[in-house]
Amino acid sequence: MKLSKLKAEPFTFTLKNDFNMTGFMLELKPEEAFESKRVGKDKFTRTNTTSNVKLANNLILSEDNVSKLIQAGRKVMIYYLLEKRLDVYNYSSELDVLNKVLKY
């Protein structure tokens, strides 16, 4: 399933060039985090996880697999390199996430 077809709408943020992604991820604590070269690509590189799955076996996931994680209610963060765009799924408060984006 395409991410654009999901019922769950992401919180979307455009990040500044010197954004501290490491500090942000430590504070936000996503269950799954991915990066992609640009919006529309169907391969996502896993950058962080709290699951017990070994990263070596599934470092690059398809859009369908990422969609399944989002539909399962996991807190997912996707960073698009070229657009400097961050999509955050399954967090309850957009304002809380925005405050953390502005902090870092």
JSON list of C-alpha atoms in Angstrom, two decimals:
[
{"chain": "A", "resi": 1, "resn": "MET", "atom": "CA", "xyz": [0.00, 0.00, 0.00]},
{"chain": "A", "resi": 2, "resn": "LYS", "atom": "CA", "xyz": [1.27, 3.47, -0.87]},
{"chain": "A", "resi": 3, "resn": "LEU", "atom": "CA", "xyz": [1.92, 5.86, 2.01]},
{"chain": "A", "resi": 4, "resn": "SER", "atom": "CA", "xyz": [-0.31, 8.44, 0.30]},
{"chain": "A", "resi": 5, "resn": "LYS", "atom": "CA", "xyz": [-3.26, 5.99, 0.53]},
{"chain": "A", "resi": 6, "resn": "LEU", "atom": "CA", "xyz": [-3.01, 5.49, 4.31]},
{"chain": "A", "resi": 7, "resn": "LYS", "atom": "CA", "xyz": [-5.84, 6.67, 6.53]},
{"chain": "A", "resi": 8, "resn": "ALA", "atom": "CA", "xyz": [-3.27, 7.91, 9.07]},
{"chain": "A", "resi": 9, "resn": "GLU", "atom": "CA", "xyz": [-2.18, 11.40, 8.06]},
{"chain": "A", "resi": 10, "resn": "PRO", "atom": "CA", "xyz": [1.41, 12.26, 9.00]},
{"chain": "A", "resi": 11, "resn": "PHE", "atom": "CA", "xyz": [2.60, 15.35, 10.78]},
{"chain": "A", "resi": 12, "resn": "THR", "atom": "CA", "xyz": [4.95, 16.89, 8.19]},
{"chain": "A", "resi": 13, "resn": "PHE", "atom": "CA", "xyz": [7.81, 19.28, 8.96]},
{"chain": "A", "resi": 14, "resn": "THR", "atom": "CA", "xyz": [10.47, 20.97, 6.83]},
{"chain": "A", "resi": 15, "resn": "LEU", "atom": "CA", "xyz": [13.80, 20.92, 8.64]},
{"chain": "A", "resi": 16, "resn": "LYS", "atom": "CA", "xyz": [16.60, 23.48, 8.71]},
{"chain": "A", "resi": 17, "resn": "ASN", "atom": "CA", "xyz": [20.06, 22.57, 7.39]},
{"chain": "A", "resi": 18, "resn": "ASP", "atom": "CA", "xyz": [21.67, 22.27, 10.82]},
{"chain": "A", "resi": 19, "resn": "PHE", "atom": "CA", "xyz": [18.86, 20.19, 12.34]},
{"chain": "A", "resi": 20, "resn": "ASN", "atom": "CA", "xyz": [20.14, 17.88, 15.12]},
{"chain": "A", "resi": 21, "resn": "MET", "atom": "CA", "xyz": [18.51, 14.60, 14.09]},
{"chain": "A", "resi": 22, "resn": "THR", "atom": "CA", "xyz": [20.29, 12.54, 16.75]},
{"chain": "A", "resi": 23, "resn": "GLY", "atom": "CA", "xyz": [19.08, 14.69, 19.64]},
{"chain": "A", "resi": 24, "resn": "PHE", "atom": "CA", "xyz": [15.60, 14.88, 18.15]},
{"chain": "A", "resi": 25, "resn": "MET", "atom": "CA", "xyz": [15.34, 11.09, 17.80]},
{"chain": "A", "resi": 26, "resn": "LEU", "atom": "CA", "xyz": [16.59, 10.54, 21.36]},
{"chain": "A", "resi": 27, "resn": "GLU", "atom": "CA", "xyz": [13.86, 12.80, 22.70]},
{"chain": "A", "resi": 28, "resn": "LEU", "atom": "CA", "xyz": [11.02, 11.77, 20.37]},
{"chain": "A", "resi": 29, "resn": "LYS", "atom": "CA", "xyz": [11.82, 8.03, 20.69]},
{"chain": "A", "resi": 30, "resn": "PRO", "atom": "CA", "xyz": [10.29, 6.68, 17.47]},
{"chain": "A", "resi": 31, "resn": "GLU", "atom": "CA", "xyz": [9.72, 2.94, 17.38]},
{"chain": "A", "resi": 32, "resn": "GLU", "atom": "CA", "xyz": [10.79, 2.87, 13.74]},
{"chain": "A", "resi": 33, "resn": "ALA", "atom": "CA", "xyz": [12.78, 5.48, 11.80]},
{"chain": "A", "resi": 34, "resn": "PHE", "atom": "CA", "xyz": [13.59, 5.51, 8.10]},
{"chain": "A", "resi": 35, "resn": "GLU", "atom": "CA", "xyz": [15.22, 7.74, 5.53]},
{"chain": "A", "resi": 36, "resn": "SER", "atom": "CA", "xyz": [14.57, 7.96, 1.81]},
{"chain": "A", "resi": 37, "resn": "LYS", "atom": "CA", "xyz": [16.28, 9.97, -0.91]},
{"chain": "A", "resi": 38, "resn": "ARG", "atom": "CA", "xyz": [13.12, 11.81, -1.92]},
{"chain": "A", "resi": 39, "resn": "VAL", "atom": "CA", "xyz": [9.34, 11.71, -1.68]},
{"chain": "A", "resi": 40, "resn": "GLY", "atom": "CA", "xyz": [7.92, 9.09, -4.02]},
{"chain": "A", "resi": 41, "resn": "LYS", "atom": "CA", "xyz": [10.73, 6.57, -3.68]},
{"chain": "A", "resi": 42, "resn": "ASP", "atom": "CA", "xyz": [9.63, 3.09, -2.67]},
{"chain": "A", "resi": 43, "resn": "LYS", "atom": "CA", "xyz": [12.75, 2.01, -0.73]},
{"chain": "A", "resi": 44, "resn": "PHE", "atom": "CA", "xyz": [13.29, 3.11, 2.85]},
{"chain": "A", "resi": 45, "resn": "THR", "atom": "CA", "xyz": [16.53, 2.65, 4.80]},
{"chain": "A", "resi": 46, "resn": "ARG", "atom": "CA", "xyz": [16.00, 1.84, 8.46]},
{"chain": "A", "resi": 47, "resn": "THR", "atom": "CA", "xyz": [17.98, 4.20, 10.67]},
{"chain": "A", "resi": 48, "resn": "ASN", "atom": "CA", "xyz": [16.69, 3.33, 14.13]},
{"chain": "A", "resi": 49, "resn": "THR", "atom": "CA", "xyz": [14.48, 0.76, 15.77]},
{"chain": "A", "resi": 50, "resn": "THR", "atom": "CA", "xyz": [13.30, -0.38, 19.18]},
{"chain": "A", "resi": 51, "resn": "SER", "atom": "CA", "xyz": [12.08, -3.72, 17.85]},
{"chain": "A", "resi": 52, "resn": "ASN", "atom": "CA", "xyz": [13.94, -6.97, 18.48]},
{"chain": "A", "resi": 53, "resn": "VAL", "atom": "CA", "xyz": [14.49, -7.50, 14.76]},
{"chain": "A", "resi": 54, "resn": "LYS", "atom": "CA", "xyz": [18.12, -7.56, 13.64]},
{"chain": "A", "resi": 55, "resn": "LEU", "atom": "CA", "xyz": [18.95, -4.65, 11.34]},
{"chain": "A", "resi": 56, "resn": "ALA", "atom": "CA", "xyz": [21.19, -6.68, 9.04]},
{"chain": "A", "resi": 57, "resn": "ASN", "atom": "CA", "xyz": [18.24, -8.74, 7.81]},
{"chain": "A", "resi": 58, "resn": "ASN", "atom": "CA", "xyz": [15.94, -5.86, 6.95]},
{"chain": "A", "resi": 59, "resn": "LEU", "atom": "CA", "xyz": [17.95, -2.68, 6.58]},
{"chain": "A", "resi": 60, "resn": "ILE", "atom": "CA", "xyz": [16.05, -1.60, 3.45]},
{"chain": "A", "resi": 61, "resn": "LEU", "atom": "CA", "xyz": [12.27, -1.96, 3.47]},
{"chain": "A", "resi": 62, "resn": "SER", "atom": "CA", "xyz": [9.70, -1.48, 0.74]},
{"chain": "A", "resi": 63, "resn": "GLU", "atom": "CA", "xyz": [6.90, 1.07, 0.94]},
{"chain": "A", "resi": 64, "resn": "ASP", "atom": "CA", "xyz": [4.43, -1.76, 1.63]},
{"chain": "A", "resi": 65, "resn": "ASN", "atom": "CA", "xyz": [6.37, -2.92, 4.69]},
{"chain": "A", "resi": 66, "resn": "VAL", "atom": "CA", "xyz": [6.64, 0.62, 6.06]},
{"chain": "A", "resi": 67, "resn": "SER", "atom": "CA", "xyz": [2.88, 1.04, 5.51]},
{"chain": "A", "resi": 68, "resn": "LYS", "atom": "CA", "xyz": [2.23, -2.13, 7.50]},
{"chain": "A", "resi": 69, "resn": "LEU", "atom": "CA", "xyz": [4.26, -0.77, 10.41]},
{"chain": "A", "resi": 70, "resn": "ILE", "atom": "CA", "xyz": [2.24, 2.46, 10.36]},
{"chain": "A", "resi": 71, "resn": "GLN", "atom": "CA", "xyz": [-1.06, 0.59, 10.16]},
{"chain": "A", "resi": 72, "resn": "ALA", "atom": "CA", "xyz": [0.01, -1.56, 13.10]},
{"chain": "A", "resi": 73, "resn": "GLY", "atom": "CA", "xyz": [0.20, 1.61, 15.21]},
{"chain": "A", "resi": 74, "resn": "ARG", "atom": "CA", "xyz": [3.97, 1.86, 15.49]},
{"chain": "A", "resi": 75, "resn": "LYS", "atom": "CA", "xyz": [5.42, 5.35, 15.95]},
{"chain": "A", "resi": 76, "resn": "VAL", "atom": "CA", "xyz": [7.18, 5.85, 12.62]},
{"chain": "A", "resi": 77, "resn": "MET", "atom": "CA", "xyz": [9.40, 8.68, 11.42]},
{"chain": "A", "resi": 78, "resn": "ILE", "atom": "CA", "xyz": [10.46, 9.09, 7.77]},
{"chain": "A", "resi": 79, "resn": "TYR", "atom": "CA", "xyz": [13.10, 11.62, 6.72]},
{"chain": "A", "resi": 80, "resn": "TYR", "atom": "CA", "xyz": [13.35, 12.59, 3.04]},
{"chain": "A", "resi": 81, "resn": "LEU", "atom": "CA", "xyz": [16.91, 13.76, 2.28]},
{"chain": "A", "resi": 82, "resn": "LEU", "atom": "CA", "xyz": [16.43, 15.97, -0.78]},
{"chain": "A", "resi": 83, "resn": "GLU", "atom": "CA", "xyz": [13.35, 17.81, 0.48]},
{"chain": "A", "resi": 84, "resn": "LYS", "atom": "CA", "xyz": [14.60, 18.00, 4.09]},
{"chain": "A", "resi": 85, "resn": "ARG", "atom": "CA", "xyz": [11.12, 16.81, 4.99]},
{"chain": "A", "resi": 86, "resn": "LEU", "atom": "CA", "xyz": [10.15, 14.80, 8.04]},
{"chain": "A", "resi": 87, "resn": "ASP", "atom": "CA", "xyz": [6.91, 12.78, 8.21]},
{"chain": "A", "resi": 88, "resn": "VAL", "atom": "CA", "xyz": [5.87, 11.52, 11.64]},
{"chain": "A", "resi": 89, "resn": "TYR", "atom": "CA", "xyz": [3.11, 8.92, 12.06]},
{"chain": "A", "resi": 90, "resn": "ASN", "atom": "CA", "xyz": [1.06, 7.72, 15.06]},
{"chain": "A", "resi": 91, "resn": "TYR", "atom": "CA", "xyz": [1.96, 10.44, 17.54]},
{"chain": "A", "resi": 92, "resn": "SER", "atom": "CA", "xyz": [-0.94, 11.90, 19.47]},
{"chain": "A", "resi": 93, "resn": "SER", "atom": "CA", "xyz": [0.10, 15.55, 19.66]},
{"chain": "A", "resi": 94, "resn": "GLU", "atom": "CA", "xyz": [1.35, 17.48, 16.64]},
{"chain": "A", "resi": 95, "resn": "LEU", "atom": "CA", "xyz": [2.17, 20.46, 18.87]},
{"chain": "A", "resi": 96, "resn": "ASP", "atom": "CA", "xyz": [4.40, 18.33, 21.09]},
{"chain": "A", "resi": 97, "resn": "VAL", "atom": "CA", "xyz": [6.31, 17.04, 18.04]},
{"chain": "A", "resi": 98, "resn": "LEU", "atom": "CA", "xyz": [6.55, 20.58, 16.62]},
{"chain": "A", "resi": 99, "resn": "ASN", "atom": "CA", "xyz": [8.07, 21.86, 19.88]},
{"chain": "A", "resi": 100, "resn": "LYS", "atom": "CA", "xyz": [10.73, 19.16, 19.68]},
{"chain": "A", "resi": 101, "resn": "VAL", "atom": "CA", "xyz": [11.44, 20.02, 16.01]},
{"chain": "A", "resi": 102, "resn": "LEU", "atom": "CA", "xyz": [11.90, 23.68, 16.93]},
{"chain": "A", "resi": 103, "resn": "LYS", "atom": "CA", "xyz": [14.13, 22.74, 19.89]},
{"chain": "A", "resi": 104, "resn": "TYR", "atom": "CA", "xyz": [16.60, 20.87, 17.67]}
]
